[in-house]
C-alpha positions as a Python dict, from the first residue, in 0.01 Angstrom:
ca = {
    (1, 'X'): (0, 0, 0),
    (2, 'X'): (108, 151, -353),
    (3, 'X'): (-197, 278, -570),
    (4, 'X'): (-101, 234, -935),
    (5, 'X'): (-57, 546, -1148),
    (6, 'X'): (-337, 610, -1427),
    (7, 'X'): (-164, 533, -1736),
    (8, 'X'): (-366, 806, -1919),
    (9, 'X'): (-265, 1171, -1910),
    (10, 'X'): (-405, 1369, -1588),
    (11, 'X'): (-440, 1726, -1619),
    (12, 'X'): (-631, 1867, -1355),
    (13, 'X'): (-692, 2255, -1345),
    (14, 'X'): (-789, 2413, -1005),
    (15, 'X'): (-855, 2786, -1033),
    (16, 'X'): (-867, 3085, -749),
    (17, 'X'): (-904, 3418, -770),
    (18, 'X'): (-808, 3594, -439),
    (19, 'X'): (-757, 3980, -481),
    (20, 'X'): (-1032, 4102, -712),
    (21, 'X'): (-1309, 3891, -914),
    (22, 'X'): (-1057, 3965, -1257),
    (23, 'X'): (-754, 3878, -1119),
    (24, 'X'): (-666, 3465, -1181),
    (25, 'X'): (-393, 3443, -869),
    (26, 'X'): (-360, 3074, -826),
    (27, 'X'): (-326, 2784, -1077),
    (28, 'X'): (-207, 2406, -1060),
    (29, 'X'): (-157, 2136, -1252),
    (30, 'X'): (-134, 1764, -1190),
    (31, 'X'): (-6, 1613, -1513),
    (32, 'X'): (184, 1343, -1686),
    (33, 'X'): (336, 1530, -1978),
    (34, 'X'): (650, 1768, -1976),
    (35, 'X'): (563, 2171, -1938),
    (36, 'X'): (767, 2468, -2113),
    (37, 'X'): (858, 2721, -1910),
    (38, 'X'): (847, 3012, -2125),
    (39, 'X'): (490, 2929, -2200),
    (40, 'X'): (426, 2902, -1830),
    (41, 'X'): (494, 3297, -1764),
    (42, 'X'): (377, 3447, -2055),
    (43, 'X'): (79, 3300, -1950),
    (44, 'X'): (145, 3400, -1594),
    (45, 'X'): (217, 3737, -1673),
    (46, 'X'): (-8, 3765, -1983),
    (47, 'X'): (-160, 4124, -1972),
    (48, 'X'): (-47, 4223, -1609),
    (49, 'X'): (118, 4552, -1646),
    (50, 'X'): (190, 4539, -1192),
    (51, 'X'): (423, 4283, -1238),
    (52, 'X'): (802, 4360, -1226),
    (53, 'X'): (920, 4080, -1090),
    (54, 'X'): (901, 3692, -1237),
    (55, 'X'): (1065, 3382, -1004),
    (56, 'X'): (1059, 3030, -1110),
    (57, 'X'): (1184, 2755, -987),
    (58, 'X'): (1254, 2400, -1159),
    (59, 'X'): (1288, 2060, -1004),
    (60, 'X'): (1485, 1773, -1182),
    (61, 'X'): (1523, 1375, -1125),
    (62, 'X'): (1861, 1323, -1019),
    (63, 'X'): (2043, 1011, -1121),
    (64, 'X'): (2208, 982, -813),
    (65, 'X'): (2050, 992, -470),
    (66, 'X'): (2168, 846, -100),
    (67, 'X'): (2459, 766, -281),
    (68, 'X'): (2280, 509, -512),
    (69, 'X'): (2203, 532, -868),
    (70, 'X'): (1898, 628, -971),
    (71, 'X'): (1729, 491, -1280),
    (72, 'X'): (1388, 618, -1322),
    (73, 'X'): (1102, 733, -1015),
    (74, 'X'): (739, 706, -981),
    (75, 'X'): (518, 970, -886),
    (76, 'X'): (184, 917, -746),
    (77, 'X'): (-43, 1131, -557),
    (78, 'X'): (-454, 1156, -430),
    (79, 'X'): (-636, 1277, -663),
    (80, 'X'): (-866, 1592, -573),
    (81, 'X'): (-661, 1591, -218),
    (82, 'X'): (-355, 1715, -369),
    (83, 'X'): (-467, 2010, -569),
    (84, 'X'): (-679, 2110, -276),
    (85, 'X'): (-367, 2108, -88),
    (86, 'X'): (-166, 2267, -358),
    (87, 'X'): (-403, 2559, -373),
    (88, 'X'): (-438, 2608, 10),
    (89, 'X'): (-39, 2689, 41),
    (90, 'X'): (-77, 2909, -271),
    (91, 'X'): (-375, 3086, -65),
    (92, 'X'): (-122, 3098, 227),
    (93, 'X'): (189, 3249, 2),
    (94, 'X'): (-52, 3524, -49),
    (95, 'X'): (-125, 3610, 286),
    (96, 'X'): (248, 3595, 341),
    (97, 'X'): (381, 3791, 14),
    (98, 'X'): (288, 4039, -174),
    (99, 'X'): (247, 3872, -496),
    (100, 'X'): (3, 3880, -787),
    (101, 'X'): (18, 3527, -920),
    (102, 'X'): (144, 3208, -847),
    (103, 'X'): (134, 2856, -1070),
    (104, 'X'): (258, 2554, -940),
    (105, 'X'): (287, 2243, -1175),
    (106, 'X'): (366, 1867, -1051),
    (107, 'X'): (416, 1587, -1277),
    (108, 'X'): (326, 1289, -1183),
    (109, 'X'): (431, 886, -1331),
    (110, 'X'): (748, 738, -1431),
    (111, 'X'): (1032, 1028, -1501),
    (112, 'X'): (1401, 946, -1562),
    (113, 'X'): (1709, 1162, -1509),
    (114, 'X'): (1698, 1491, -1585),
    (115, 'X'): (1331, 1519, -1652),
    (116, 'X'): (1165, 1779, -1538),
    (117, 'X'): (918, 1705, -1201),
    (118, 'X'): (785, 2044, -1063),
    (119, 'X'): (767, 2418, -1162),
    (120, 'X'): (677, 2727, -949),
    (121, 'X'): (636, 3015, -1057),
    (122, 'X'): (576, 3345, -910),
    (123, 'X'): (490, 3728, -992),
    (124, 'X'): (512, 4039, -824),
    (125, 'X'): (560, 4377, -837),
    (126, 'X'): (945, 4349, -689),
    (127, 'X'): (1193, 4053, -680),
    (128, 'X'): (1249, 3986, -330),
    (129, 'X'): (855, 3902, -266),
    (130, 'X'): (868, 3674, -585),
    (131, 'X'): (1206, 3495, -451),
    (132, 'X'): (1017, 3478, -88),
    (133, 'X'): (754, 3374, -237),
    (134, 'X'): (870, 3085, -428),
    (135, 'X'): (1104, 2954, -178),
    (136, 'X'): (818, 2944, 11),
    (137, 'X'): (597, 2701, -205),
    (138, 'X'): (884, 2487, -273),
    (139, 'X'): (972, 2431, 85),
    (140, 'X'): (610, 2323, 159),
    (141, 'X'): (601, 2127, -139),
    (142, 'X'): (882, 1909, -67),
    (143, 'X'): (719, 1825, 227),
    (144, 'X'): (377, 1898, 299),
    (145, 'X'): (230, 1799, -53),
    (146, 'X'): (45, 1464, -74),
    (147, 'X'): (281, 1290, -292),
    (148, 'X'): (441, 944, -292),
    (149, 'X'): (782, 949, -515),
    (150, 'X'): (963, 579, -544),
    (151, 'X'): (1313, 537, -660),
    (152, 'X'): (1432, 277, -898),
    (153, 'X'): (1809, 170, -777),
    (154, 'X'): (2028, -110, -867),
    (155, 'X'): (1996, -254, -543),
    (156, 'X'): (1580, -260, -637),
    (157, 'X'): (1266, 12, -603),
    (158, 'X'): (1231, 245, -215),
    (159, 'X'): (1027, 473, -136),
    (160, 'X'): (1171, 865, -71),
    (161, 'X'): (1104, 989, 291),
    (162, 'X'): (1100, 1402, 366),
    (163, 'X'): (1437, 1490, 501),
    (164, 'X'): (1516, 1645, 811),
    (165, 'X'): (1679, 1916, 599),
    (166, 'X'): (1368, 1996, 403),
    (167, 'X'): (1124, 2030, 762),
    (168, 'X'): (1416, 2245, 894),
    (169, 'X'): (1357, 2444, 554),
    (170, 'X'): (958, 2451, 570),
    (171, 'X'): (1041, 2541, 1009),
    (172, 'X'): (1177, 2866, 891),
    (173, 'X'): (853, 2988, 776),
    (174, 'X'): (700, 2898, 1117),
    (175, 'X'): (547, 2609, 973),
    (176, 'X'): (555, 2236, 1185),
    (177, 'X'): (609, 1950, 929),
    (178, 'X'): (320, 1692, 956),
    (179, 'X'): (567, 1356, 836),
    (180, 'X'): (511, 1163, 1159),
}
């Protein structure tokens, strides 16, 4: 059963400091409206002299998917269970990685082509923890976050399933997808 999307802006904040009480390591956002993501890490980095190393990575609508045109998709997810979620895998990438800060954003609602629908970004002291790093959110995100994404097609609205491809992705970190 769908769960309409709250027309009004959501912007939820979830905070978590993991390696020292000064140090703000973890940050999402749940939100309707667009992000910048030059504003994103200065903020990320703002003040943190450790970090030599910055990775983001950007997610797009497609207008084309399954070989159907896409015109526009819905995002929903469960609010308070997804940034809890959200936050747990950033707690995880810092277990894994030697990073100092992580932000993951997720819009949510109607987007059309070529808007943007997720950010991660990562710092570190080097690059190849950031890269790790970030791979590693995005590959649990595309699967493992609680969100519900519905295509509008010519041929009328359907609902996107995980693909094989992207467990297969999330299995390289050791890590079982839970889609069944």
């Amino acid at each position: 059963m769908s769960r309409p999307c709250c027309p009004t802006t959501l912007k939820l904040l979830s905070f978590h400091q993991s390696r020292g009480a000064d140090t703000l390591s973890a940050r999402v956002s749940i939100q309707t409206e667009d992000f910048n993501l030059a504003a994103e890490v200065d903020a990320l980095r703002a003040g943190d002299s450790r970090v030599g190393a910055v990775c983001s990575f950007i997610g797009t609508v497609r207008d084309r998917n399954d070989g159907s045109e896409v015109s526009a998709m819905e995002l929903e997810h469960y609010p308070g269970m997804t940034e809890k979620a959200i936050e747990a895998m950033i707690d995880e990438a810092h277990q894994r990685f030697a990073i100092h800060a992580a932000r993951v954003i997720h819009r949510v609602g109607l987007l059309k082509p070529l808007d943007q629908i997720v950010l991660v970004a990562v710092t570190s002291a080097h690059r190849g923890e950031s890269f790790r790093a970030c791979e590693f959110l995005m590959d649990y995100l595309k699967t493992q976050a609680p969100f519900w994404k519905k295509e509008e097609t010519p041929e009328g609205a359907r609902w996107v399933d995980a693909r094989v491809s992207d467990d297969a992705a999330l299995a390289k970190w050791g890590i079982t997808a839970r889609n069944g």
